[in-house]
Amino acid sequence: MKSPSRLCPVALASALALLTSSGFAQTAPAAAPAVKPYKILATTQIPAAGRIDYVTADSAARRVYVACGSVLSVFDLDTYKLVGNLTNASGHGAAIDPEDHTGLVSGDPAVFFNTQTLEQIKTIPSRGADGYLYDAFTHHFFILSHSAPNLHVIDAKDGSDVGTVDAIGPDGSNAAVEQGATDGQGHLYFDCSSQHCIAVVDAKTLQVTAHYDLGDKGNGAAGLAIDAKNHILFAMCRGAAGSGPTCVILSATDGKIITTLPLAGGSDGGGFNPNTMEAFSSTGNDGKGSGALSVIKENSPTDFVLEDPVQTKSGAKTCTLDAKLDHMIVITLEAAPVPTTPVASSAAPAASSATPAPAMAAASAAPAVAAVPAATDQRGGGRGGRGGRGGPQGPQLLDVIFVGK
């Protein structure tokens, strides 16, 4: 019987190398890449013309709109610069129809305008106007109110009056309507802050079809976002005694609560980015002397986790999404620096050395500085009183803050 032959060391090494190159060798799995955090990319400052409330991005036209006092200021989403103003347009913010190139400043009166020329087309009386929503399914603007009518509906094509819904609260009660969301398929959802619920409205018939209770942690719902693909709502709630600021995540189909997550502060605005599957909630007061942007990652329709919040600026309590660049934009007011030497009234404020790169975009042709009454309440990032869009007394700057990765 022959003894078995022995492999020489060189042959053995060659065989092992062949196995490794062929993929038979076992290797350790690669580590998952670290999640890149959000940060402030740029801040544009112009002299403020008055109080502020909401901010709206038109991602297709590369514009972002901020109502400040009696001026609607328009900024470029790519250069961050001021590109135009619509004057005599007092209101809380502007809803935009990107297809018909029209906009509506939510105020009393509401101002219907051409977004391409920034020219006013008409004004529309709208008692109690506050927040707003554009629904692409019907091409309607919705003006939201804390008093009757809770909803005032305007045709985005021509500015004609479609109708009103006096009360959308449970049992036909009046509701303090904060923010709305649309699934693009004929279903509208509205925060009813005073009733701790979401009202569901048929976009065509304007009938209230359901109310979704937000549970024990759903006090003071003020921000709302929707994952339209997976039919999930994110109700951003300010909280109350015994219940801190909370995001209540629920089904848009039947209102079943999926989970709740804590927020960095009392919300006044929410948004959802379908590109990154993230929900956002903005607060003007994180309890640490600053504003913050909470970020919630949707891993699946049943799995949600908090990502690191983004420190913004005090008072930056509302937000909007640039869906092209995956940027969030927040706005706030801050006291203007006292000039040491006389400057021309048309000069833009100097860039702040504390502003992250790219440097602050100083805008030309900015509206004149106006004194604004002090805020009645900055607690919890809420609007404080009826609108609460205040800030420090004296001349102020409007900050438009761009957040991204």
PDB file of C-alpha atoms in Angstrom, residues 32-314:
ATOM      1  CA  ALA A  32     -22.035  49.804   7.727  1.00  0.00           C
ATOM      2  CA  PRO A  33     -21.121  53.319   6.648  1.00  0.00           C
ATOM      3  CA  ALA A  34     -21.670  55.963   9.319  1.00  0.00           C
ATOM      4  CA  VAL A  35     -24.758  58.119   8.888  1.00  0.00           C
ATOM      5  CA  LYS A  36     -23.686  61.551   7.754  1.00  0.00           C
ATOM      6  CA  PRO A  37     -25.305  64.133  10.032  1.00  0.00           C
ATOM      7  CA  TYR A  38     -27.294  67.148   8.921  1.00  0.00           C
ATOM      8  CA  LYS A  39     -25.772  70.583   9.415  1.00  0.00           C
ATOM      9  CA  ILE A  40     -26.381  74.204   8.526  1.00  0.00           C
ATOM     10  CA  LEU A  41     -25.042  74.730   5.016  1.00  0.00           C
ATOM     11  CA  ALA A  42     -25.723  78.435   4.647  1.00  0.00           C
ATOM     12  CA  THR A  43     -27.669  81.310   6.151  1.00  0.00           C
ATOM     13  CA  THR A  44     -29.011  84.212   4.127  1.00  0.00           C
ATOM     14  CA  GLN A  45     -29.777  87.413   6.030  1.00  0.00           C
ATOM     15  CA  ILE A  46     -31.716  90.446   4.914  1.00  0.00           C
ATOM     16  CA  PRO A  47     -33.259  93.299   6.888  1.00  0.00           C
ATOM     17  CA  ALA A  48     -36.635  92.121   8.180  1.00  0.00           C
ATOM     18  CA  ALA A  49     -39.760  93.973   7.095  1.00  0.00           C
ATOM     19  CA  GLY A  50     -41.830  92.654  10.016  1.00  0.00           C
ATOM     20  CA  ARG A  51     -43.022  89.454  11.639  1.00  0.00           C
ATOM     21  CA  ILE A  52     -42.721  85.973  10.163  1.00  0.00           C
ATOM     22  CA  ASP A  53     -44.524  82.646  10.458  1.00  0.00           C
ATOM     23  CA  TYR A  54     -44.203  80.019   7.689  1.00  0.00           C
ATOM     24  CA  VAL A  55     -41.744  79.244   4.886  1.00  0.00           C
ATOM     25  CA  THR A  56     -42.561  77.447   1.596  1.00  0.00           C
ATOM     26  CA  ALA A  57     -40.247  75.895  -1.006  1.00  0.00           C
ATOM     27  CA  ASP A  58     -41.134  75.432  -4.674  1.00  0.00           C
ATOM     28  CA  SER A  59     -38.544  72.782  -5.540  1.00  0.00           C
ATOM     29  CA  ALA A  60     -39.429  72.691  -9.248  1.00  0.00           C
ATOM     30  CA  ALA A  61     -39.002  76.431  -9.799  1.00  0.00           C
ATOM     31  CA  ARG A  62     -36.054  76.600  -7.343  1.00  0.00           C
ATOM     32  CA  ARG A  63     -37.652  79.234  -5.141  1.00  0.00           C
ATOM     33  CA  VAL A  64     -38.413  79.597  -1.438  1.00  0.00           C
ATOM     34  CA  TYR A  65     -41.001  82.072  -0.127  1.00  0.00           C
ATOM     35  CA  VAL A  66     -41.029  83.905   3.221  1.00  0.00           C
ATOM     36  CA  ALA A  67     -43.778  86.317   4.267  1.00  0.00           C
ATOM     37  CA  CYS A  68     -42.168  88.999   6.436  1.00  0.00           C
ATOM     38  CA  GLY A  69     -44.409  91.858   7.532  1.00  0.00           C
ATOM     39  CA  SER A  70     -46.134  93.234   4.449  1.00  0.00           C
ATOM     40  CA  VAL A  71     -43.513  91.797   2.062  1.00  0.00           C
ATOM     41  CA  LEU A  72     -43.301  88.326   0.520  1.00  0.00           C
ATOM     42  CA  SER A  73     -39.583  87.751  -0.093  1.00  0.00           C
ATOM     43  CA  VAL A  74     -38.426  85.146  -2.621  1.00  0.00           C
ATOM     44  CA  PHE A  75     -35.040  83.405  -2.482  1.00  0.00           C
ATOM     45  CA  ASP A  76     -33.176  81.140  -4.909  1.00  0.00           C
ATOM     46  CA  LEU A  77     -32.828  77.558  -3.601  1.00  0.00           C
ATOM     47  CA  ASP A  78     -29.483  77.083  -5.377  1.00  0.00           C
ATOM     48  CA  THR A  79     -27.688  80.393  -4.757  1.00  0.00           C
ATOM     49  CA  TYR A  80     -29.516  81.206  -1.491  1.00  0.00           C
ATOM     50  CA  LYS A  81     -29.888  84.805  -2.677  1.00  0.00           C
ATOM     51  CA  LEU A  82     -32.898  87.103  -2.587  1.00  0.00           C
ATOM     52  CA  VAL A  83     -34.386  87.286  -6.085  1.00  0.00           C
ATOM     53  CA  GLY A  84     -37.518  89.365  -5.623  1.00  0.00           C
ATOM     54  CA  ASN A  85     -40.281  90.751  -3.444  1.00  0.00           C
ATOM     55  CA  LEU A  86     -44.063  90.954  -3.604  1.00  0.00           C
ATOM     56  CA  THR A  87     -45.101  94.054  -1.669  1.00  0.00           C
ATOM     57  CA  ASN A  88     -48.436  94.820   0.008  1.00  0.00           C
ATOM     58  CA  ALA A  89     -48.796  91.126   0.823  1.00  0.00           C
ATOM     59  CA  SER A  90     -49.254  90.816   4.565  1.00  0.00           C
ATOM     60  CA  GLY A  91     -49.797  87.271   5.768  1.00  0.00           C
ATOM     61  CA  HIS A  92     -48.463  84.138   7.422  1.00  0.00           C
ATOM     62  CA  GLY A  93     -46.826  82.587   4.358  1.00  0.00           C
ATOM     63  CA  ALA A  94     -47.512  81.536   0.776  1.00  0.00           C
ATOM     64  CA  ALA A  95     -49.002  78.393  -0.746  1.00  0.00           C
ATOM     65  CA  ILE A  96     -47.616  77.692  -4.225  1.00  0.00           C
ATOM     66  CA  ASP A  97     -49.094  75.894  -7.256  1.00  0.00           C
ATOM     67  CA  PRO A  98     -45.995  74.961  -9.323  1.00  0.00           C
ATOM     68  CA  GLU A  99     -48.009  73.922 -12.396  1.00  0.00           C
ATOM     69  CA  ASP A 100     -50.249  76.969 -12.733  1.00  0.00           C
ATOM     70  CA  HIS A 101     -47.495  79.336 -11.534  1.00  0.00           C
ATOM     71  CA  THR A 102     -49.754  80.937  -8.952  1.00  0.00           C
ATOM     72  CA  GLY A 103     -49.423  81.552  -5.248  1.00  0.00           C
ATOM     73  CA  LEU A 104     -51.617  82.631  -2.370  1.00  0.00           C
ATOM     74  CA  VAL A 105     -50.422  84.599   0.648  1.00  0.00           C
ATOM     75  CA  SER A 106     -52.524  83.464   3.600  1.00  0.00           C
ATOM     76  CA  GLY A 107     -53.811  86.629   5.246  1.00  0.00           C
ATOM     77  CA  ASP A 108     -56.880  88.817   5.514  1.00  0.00           C
ATOM     78  CA  PRO A 109     -57.106  89.688   2.759  1.00  0.00           C
ATOM     79  CA  ALA A 110     -55.333  86.765   1.092  1.00  0.00           C
ATOM     80  CA  VAL A 111     -53.223  87.825  -1.889  1.00  0.00           C
ATOM     81  CA  PHE A 112     -53.428  85.749  -5.089  1.00  0.00           C
ATOM     82  CA  PHE A 113     -50.375  86.341  -7.297  1.00  0.00           C
ATOM     83  CA  ASN A 114     -48.342  85.219 -10.316  1.00  0.00           C
ATOM     84  CA  THR A 115     -45.188  83.408  -9.160  1.00  0.00           C
ATOM     85  CA  GLN A 116     -43.290  84.116 -12.381  1.00  0.00           C
ATOM     86  CA  THR A 117     -43.779  87.882 -12.371  1.00  0.00           C
ATOM     87  CA  LEU A 118     -44.421  88.393  -8.636  1.00  0.00           C
ATOM     88  CA  GLU A 119     -47.428  90.524  -9.544  1.00  0.00           C
ATOM     89  CA  GLN A 120     -50.607  90.619  -7.530  1.00  0.00           C
ATOM     90  CA  ILE A 121     -53.655  89.312  -9.396  1.00  0.00           C
ATOM     91  CA  LYS A 122     -56.362  89.861  -6.784  1.00  0.00           C
ATOM     92  CA  THR A 123     -57.105  89.948  -3.078  1.00  0.00           C
ATOM     93  CA  ILE A 124     -59.601  87.680  -1.309  1.00  0.00           C
ATOM     94  CA  PRO A 125     -61.180  88.381   2.107  1.00  0.00           C
ATOM     95  CA  SER A 126     -60.375  85.493   4.452  1.00  0.00           C
ATOM     96  CA  ARG A 127     -61.279  85.994   8.100  1.00  0.00           C
ATOM     97  CA  GLY A 128     -58.934  84.372  10.600  1.00  0.00           C
ATOM     98  CA  ALA A 129     -56.396  83.234   7.993  1.00  0.00           C
ATOM     99  CA  ASP A 130     -53.388  81.423   9.440  1.00  0.00           C
ATOM    100  CA  GLY A 131     -51.725  78.339   7.925  1.00  0.00           C
ATOM    101  CA  TYR A 132     -52.235  77.010   4.404  1.00  0.00           C
ATOM    102  CA  LEU A 133     -51.992  73.975   2.149  1.00  0.00           C
ATOM    103  CA  TYR A 134     -51.773  73.391  -1.596  1.00  0.00           C
ATOM    104  CA  ASP A 135     -53.426  70.207  -2.902  1.00  0.00           C
ATOM    105  CA  ALA A 136     -52.149  69.134  -6.339  1.00  0.00           C
ATOM    106  CA  PHE A 137     -54.998  66.621  -6.721  1.00  0.00           C
ATOM    107  CA  THR A 138     -57.633  69.366  -6.938  1.00  0.00           C
ATOM    108  CA  HIS A 139     -55.396  72.384  -7.688  1.00  0.00           C
ATOM    109  CA  HIS A 140     -56.897  74.089  -4.652  1.00  0.00           C
ATOM    110  CA  PHE A 141     -55.374  76.312  -2.000  1.00  0.00           C
ATOM    111  CA  PHE A 142     -56.626  75.784   1.546  1.00  0.00           C
ATOM    112  CA  ILE A 143     -56.436  78.603   4.086  1.00  0.00           C
ATOM    113  CA  LEU A 144     -56.480  77.236   7.648  1.00  0.00           C
ATOM    114  CA  SER A 145     -57.909  79.029  10.682  1.00  0.00           C
ATOM    115  CA  HIS A 146     -58.424  78.647  14.422  1.00  0.00           C
ATOM    116  CA  SER A 147     -61.947  80.024  14.050  1.00  0.00           C
ATOM    117  CA  ALA A 148     -64.855  79.516  11.666  1.00  0.00           C
ATOM    118  CA  PRO A 149     -64.449  78.872   8.862  1.00  0.00           C
ATOM    119  CA  ASN A 150     -61.702  76.372   9.684  1.00  0.00           C
ATOM    120  CA  LEU A 151     -60.997  75.909   5.960  1.00  0.00           C
ATOM    121  CA  HIS A 152     -61.327  78.439   3.135  1.00  0.00           C
ATOM    122  CA  VAL A 153     -60.807  76.923  -0.318  1.00  0.00           C
ATOM    123  CA  ILE A 154     -59.492  78.891  -3.317  1.00  0.00           C
ATOM    124  CA  ASP A 155     -59.055  77.649  -6.895  1.00  0.00           C
ATOM    125  CA  ALA A 156     -55.340  77.834  -7.686  1.00  0.00           C
ATOM    126  CA  LYS A 157     -55.951  78.318 -11.407  1.00  0.00           C
ATOM    127  CA  ASP A 158     -57.870  81.593 -11.258  1.00  0.00           C
ATOM    128  CA  GLY A 159     -58.225  82.572  -7.607  1.00  0.00           C
ATOM    129  CA  SER A 160     -61.958  81.985  -7.526  1.00  0.00           C
ATOM    130  CA  ASP A 161     -63.676  81.159  -4.244  1.00  0.00           C
ATOM    131  CA  VAL A 162     -64.494  77.423  -4.061  1.00  0.00           C
ATOM    132  CA  GLY A 163     -66.103  77.339  -0.629  1.00  0.00           C
ATOM    133  CA  THR A 164     -65.547  77.010   3.104  1.00  0.00           C
ATOM    134  CA  VAL A 165     -65.769  74.391   5.836  1.00  0.00           C
ATOM    135  CA  ASP A 166     -66.934  76.048   9.034  1.00  0.00           C
ATOM    136  CA  ALA A 167     -65.802  73.396  11.512  1.00  0.00           C
ATOM    137  CA  ILE A 168     -63.701  70.251  11.132  1.00  0.00           C
ATOM    138  CA  GLY A 169     -63.466  69.201  14.783  1.00  0.00           C
ATOM    139  CA  PRO A 170     -65.219  66.162  16.303  1.00  0.00           C
ATOM    140  CA  ASP A 171     -69.022  66.420  16.383  1.00  0.00           C
ATOM    141  CA  GLY A 172     -68.934  69.491  14.181  1.00  0.00           C
ATOM    142  CA  SER A 173     -66.914  71.536  16.663  1.00  0.00           C
ATOM    143  CA  ASN A 174     -64.614  74.375  15.754  1.00  0.00           C
ATOM    144  CA  ALA A 175     -60.944  73.374  15.636  1.00  0.00           C
ATOM    145  CA  ALA A 176     -57.660  75.207  16.052  1.00  0.00           C
ATOM    146  CA  VAL A 177     -56.283  74.038  12.712  1.00  0.00           C
ATOM    147  CA  GLU A 178     -52.487  74.191  12.583  1.00  0.00           C
ATOM    148  CA  GLN A 179     -50.960  72.327   9.622  1.00  0.00           C
ATOM    149  CA  GLY A 180     -52.317  70.228   6.779  1.00  0.00           C
ATOM    150  CA  ALA A 181     -51.022  67.423   4.549  1.00  0.00           C
ATOM    151  CA  THR A 182     -52.265  65.788   1.365  1.00  0.00           C
ATOM    152  CA  ASP A 183     -51.700  62.290  -0.009  1.00  0.00           C
ATOM    153  CA  GLY A 184     -52.212  63.531  -3.575  1.00  0.00           C
ATOM    154  CA  GLN A 185     -55.091  61.083  -4.002  1.00  0.00           C
ATOM    155  CA  GLY A 186     -57.991  63.136  -2.673  1.00  0.00           C
ATOM    156  CA  HIS A 187     -57.430  62.780   1.068  1.00  0.00           C
ATOM    157  CA  LEU A 188     -56.499  65.766   3.240  1.00  0.00           C
ATOM    158  CA  TYR A 189     -55.323  65.647   6.842  1.00  0.00           C
ATOM    159  CA  PHE A 190     -55.324  68.508   9.348  1.00  0.00           C
ATOM    160  CA  ASP A 191     -53.941  68.960  12.855  1.00  0.00           C
ATOM    161  CA  CYS A 192     -56.722  69.930  15.264  1.00  0.00           C
ATOM    162  CA  SER A 193     -54.505  71.252  18.028  1.00  0.00           C
ATOM    163  CA  SER A 194     -57.203  71.954  20.600  1.00  0.00           C
ATOM    164  CA  GLN A 195     -58.906  68.561  20.114  1.00  0.00           C
ATOM    165  CA  HIS A 196     -55.717  66.426  20.038  1.00  0.00           C
ATOM    166  CA  CYS A 197     -56.742  64.736  16.813  1.00  0.00           C
ATOM    167  CA  ILE A 198     -56.285  64.653  13.038  1.00  0.00           C
ATOM    168  CA  ALA A 199     -59.301  65.533  10.894  1.00  0.00           C
ATOM    169  CA  VAL A 200     -59.587  63.729   7.543  1.00  0.00           C
ATOM    170  CA  VAL A 201     -61.300  65.676   4.756  1.00  0.00           C
ATOM    171  CA  ASP A 202     -62.359  64.599   1.263  1.00  0.00           C
ATOM    172  CA  ALA A 203     -60.569  66.995  -1.085  1.00  0.00           C
ATOM    173  CA  LYS A 204     -63.403  67.070  -3.628  1.00  0.00           C
ATOM    174  CA  THR A 205     -66.548  67.086  -1.483  1.00  0.00           C
ATOM    175  CA  LEU A 206     -64.945  68.982   1.432  1.00  0.00           C
ATOM    176  CA  GLN A 207     -66.686  66.605   3.828  1.00  0.00           C
ATOM    177  CA  VAL A 208     -65.006  65.518   7.052  1.00  0.00           C
ATOM    178  CA  THR A 209     -64.756  61.727   6.796  1.00  0.00           C
ATOM    179  CA  ALA A 210     -62.905  60.753  10.000  1.00  0.00           C
ATOM    180  CA  HIS A 211     -61.094  61.892  13.127  1.00  0.00           C
ATOM    181  CA  TYR A 212     -57.933  60.163  14.354  1.00  0.00           C
ATOM    182  CA  ASP A 213     -57.323  60.453  18.087  1.00  0.00           C
ATOM    183  CA  LEU A 214     -53.670  61.101  18.940  1.00  0.00           C
ATOM    184  CA  GLY A 215     -53.692  59.383  22.330  1.00  0.00           C
ATOM    185  CA  ASP A 216     -52.187  60.435  25.630  1.00  0.00           C
ATOM    186  CA  LYS A 217     -49.072  62.002  24.094  1.00  0.00           C
ATOM    187  CA  GLY A 218     -50.815  63.823  21.266  1.00  0.00           C
ATOM    188  CA  ASN A 219     -51.351  67.151  23.005  1.00  0.00           C
ATOM    189  CA  GLY A 220     -51.121  70.306  20.959  1.00  0.00           C
ATOM    190  CA  ALA A 221     -50.534  68.891  17.492  1.00  0.00           C
ATOM    191  CA  ALA A 222     -48.987  71.712  15.473  1.00  0.00           C
ATOM    192  CA  GLY A 223     -46.850  70.094  12.775  1.00  0.00           C
ATOM    193  CA  LEU A 224     -47.922  67.422  10.304  1.00  0.00           C
ATOM    194  CA  ALA A 225     -46.086  65.361   7.685  1.00  0.00           C
ATOM    195  CA  ILE A 226     -47.083  62.442   5.487  1.00  0.00           C
ATOM    196  CA  ASP A 227     -45.378  59.497   3.842  1.00  0.00           C
ATOM    197  CA  ALA A 228     -47.917  59.275   1.026  1.00  0.00           C
ATOM    198  CA  LYS A 229     -46.503  56.044  -0.412  1.00  0.00           C
ATOM    199  CA  ASN A 230     -46.841  54.069   2.818  1.00  0.00           C
ATOM    200  CA  HIS A 231     -49.869  56.007   4.123  1.00  0.00           C
ATOM    201  CA  ILE A 232     -48.210  57.135   7.348  1.00  0.00           C
ATOM    202  CA  LEU A 233     -48.802  60.396   9.227  1.00  0.00           C
ATOM    203  CA  PHE A 234     -46.335  62.114  11.551  1.00  0.00           C
ATOM    204  CA  ALA A 235     -48.179  64.378  14.004  1.00  0.00           C
ATOM    205  CA  MET A 236     -45.721  66.728  15.692  1.00  0.00           C
ATOM    206  CA  CYS A 237     -47.156  67.612  19.103  1.00  0.00           C
ATOM    207  CA  ARG A 238     -46.047  70.322  21.531  1.00  0.00           C
ATOM    208  CA  GLY A 239     -46.982  68.279  24.577  1.00  0.00           C
ATOM    209  CA  ALA A 240     -48.462  69.284  27.914  1.00  0.00           C
ATOM    210  CA  ALA A 241     -47.931  68.718  31.628  1.00  0.00           C
ATOM    211  CA  GLY A 242     -46.649  65.175  32.044  1.00  0.00           C
ATOM    212  CA  SER A 243     -46.122  64.736  28.307  1.00  0.00           C
ATOM    213  CA  GLY A 244     -43.207  66.360  26.535  1.00  0.00           C
ATOM    214  CA  PRO A 245     -42.969  67.259  22.838  1.00  0.00           C
ATOM    215  CA  THR A 246     -43.774  64.089  20.900  1.00  0.00           C
ATOM    216  CA  CYS A 247     -44.165  62.789  17.362  1.00  0.00           C
ATOM    217  CA  VAL A 248     -47.188  60.516  17.134  1.00  0.00           C
ATOM    218  CA  ILE A 249     -46.754  58.193  14.133  1.00  0.00           C
ATOM    219  CA  LEU A 250     -50.011  56.741  12.853  1.00  0.00           C
ATOM    220  CA  SER A 251     -51.687  55.102   9.885  1.00  0.00           C
ATOM    221  CA  ALA A 252     -53.256  57.526   7.417  1.00  0.00           C
ATOM    222  CA  THR A 253     -55.699  54.762   6.456  1.00  0.00           C
ATOM    223  CA  ASP A 254     -57.356  54.042   9.784  1.00  0.00           C
ATOM    224  CA  GLY A 255     -55.649  56.256  12.372  1.00  0.00           C
ATOM    225  CA  LYS A 256     -54.040  53.392  14.267  1.00  0.00           C
ATOM    226  CA  ILE A 257     -51.072  54.665  16.279  1.00  0.00           C
ATOM    227  CA  ILE A 258     -47.873  52.856  15.282  1.00  0.00           C
ATOM    228  CA  THR A 259     -45.446  54.405  17.774  1.00  0.00           C
ATOM    229  CA  THR A 260     -44.385  57.657  19.431  1.00  0.00           C
ATOM    230  CA  LEU A 261     -40.978  59.327  19.594  1.00  0.00           C
ATOM    231  CA  PRO A 262     -39.725  62.333  21.597  1.00  0.00           C
ATOM    232  CA  LEU A 263     -38.957  65.612  19.836  1.00  0.00           C
ATOM    233  CA  ALA A 264     -36.232  68.156  20.553  1.00  0.00           C
ATOM    234  CA  GLY A 265     -38.852  70.786  21.410  1.00  0.00           C
ATOM    235  CA  GLY A 266     -42.432  71.895  20.872  1.00  0.00           C
ATOM    236  CA  SER A 267     -43.111  71.690  17.151  1.00  0.00           C
ATOM    237  CA  ASP A 268     -44.588  74.323  14.892  1.00  0.00           C
ATOM    238  CA  GLY A 269     -43.845  72.635  11.595  1.00  0.00           C
ATOM    239  CA  GLY A 270     -43.279  69.231  10.054  1.00  0.00           C
ATOM    240  CA  GLY A 271     -42.203  67.729   6.747  1.00  0.00           C
ATOM    241  CA  PHE A 272     -41.363  64.417   5.105  1.00  0.00           C
ATOM    242  CA  ASN A 273     -38.721  63.677   2.490  1.00  0.00           C
ATOM    243  CA  PRO A 274     -39.638  60.592   0.391  1.00  0.00           C
ATOM    244  CA  ASN A 275     -36.137  60.544  -1.115  1.00  0.00           C
ATOM    245  CA  THR A 276     -34.459  59.877   2.228  1.00  0.00           C
ATOM    246  CA  MET A 277     -37.490  58.452   4.077  1.00  0.00           C
ATOM    247  CA  GLU A 278     -37.096  60.962   6.892  1.00  0.00           C
ATOM    248  CA  ALA A 279     -39.599  63.090   8.772  1.00  0.00           C
ATOM    249  CA  PHE A 280     -38.651  66.468  10.231  1.00  0.00           C
ATOM    250  CA  SER A 281     -40.004  68.640  13.028  1.00  0.00           C
ATOM    251  CA  SER A 282     -38.828  72.189  13.671  1.00  0.00           C
ATOM    252  CA  THR A 283     -38.835  73.951  17.023  1.00  0.00           C
ATOM    253  CA  GLY A 284     -37.781  77.468  17.918  1.00  0.00           C
ATOM    254  CA  ASN A 285     -36.920  76.483  21.484  1.00  0.00           C
ATOM    255  CA  ASP A 286     -35.074  73.271  22.323  1.00  0.00           C
ATOM    256  CA  GLY A 287     -34.774  74.192  25.998  1.00  0.00           C
ATOM    257  CA  LYS A 288     -31.072  74.953  25.543  1.00  0.00           C
ATOM    258  CA  GLY A 289     -31.336  78.468  24.178  1.00  0.00           C
ATOM    259  CA  SER A 290     -31.504  77.454  20.526  1.00  0.00           C
ATOM    260  CA  GLY A 291     -33.829  76.111  17.865  1.00  0.00           C
ATOM    261  CA  ALA A 292     -33.599  72.548  16.591  1.00  0.00           C
ATOM    262  CA  LEU A 293     -34.671  70.288  13.772  1.00  0.00           C
ATOM    263  CA  SER A 294     -35.681  66.774  14.871  1.00  0.00           C
ATOM    264  CA  VAL A 295     -35.041  64.000  12.320  1.00  0.00           C
ATOM    265  CA  ILE A 296     -36.931  60.671  12.274  1.00  0.00           C
ATOM    266  CA  LYS A 297     -35.740  57.882   9.988  1.00  0.00           C
ATOM    267  CA  GLU A 298     -38.366  55.513   8.590  1.00  0.00           C
ATOM    268  CA  ASN A 299     -36.576  52.190   8.141  1.00  0.00           C
ATOM    269  CA  SER A 300     -39.862  50.467   7.293  1.00  0.00           C
ATOM    270  CA  PRO A 301     -43.571  51.240   7.791  1.00  0.00           C
ATOM    271  CA  THR A 302     -43.259  49.779  11.293  1.00  0.00           C
ATOM    272  CA  ASP A 303     -39.710  50.786  12.243  1.00  0.00           C
ATOM    273  CA  PHE A 304     -38.802  54.388  13.089  1.00  0.00           C
ATOM    274  CA  VAL A 305     -35.711  55.758  14.835  1.00  0.00           C
ATOM    275  CA  LEU A 306     -34.506  59.172  15.917  1.00  0.00           C
ATOM    276  CA  GLU A 307     -31.426  60.577  14.235  1.00  0.00           C
ATOM    277  CA  ASP A 308     -29.294  63.328  15.719  1.00  0.00           C
ATOM    278  CA  PRO A 309     -31.185  66.644  15.887  1.00  0.00           C
ATOM    279  CA  VAL A 310     -29.769  69.691  14.114  1.00  0.00           C
ATOM    280  CA  GLN A 311     -29.129  72.788  16.188  1.00  0.00           C
ATOM    281  CA  THR A 312     -30.489  75.765  14.248  1.00  0.00           C
ATOM    282  CA  LYS A 313     -31.287  79.159  15.794  1.00  0.00           C
ATOM    283  CA  SER A 314     -33.665  80.397  18.441  1.00  0.00           C
TER     284      SER A 314
END
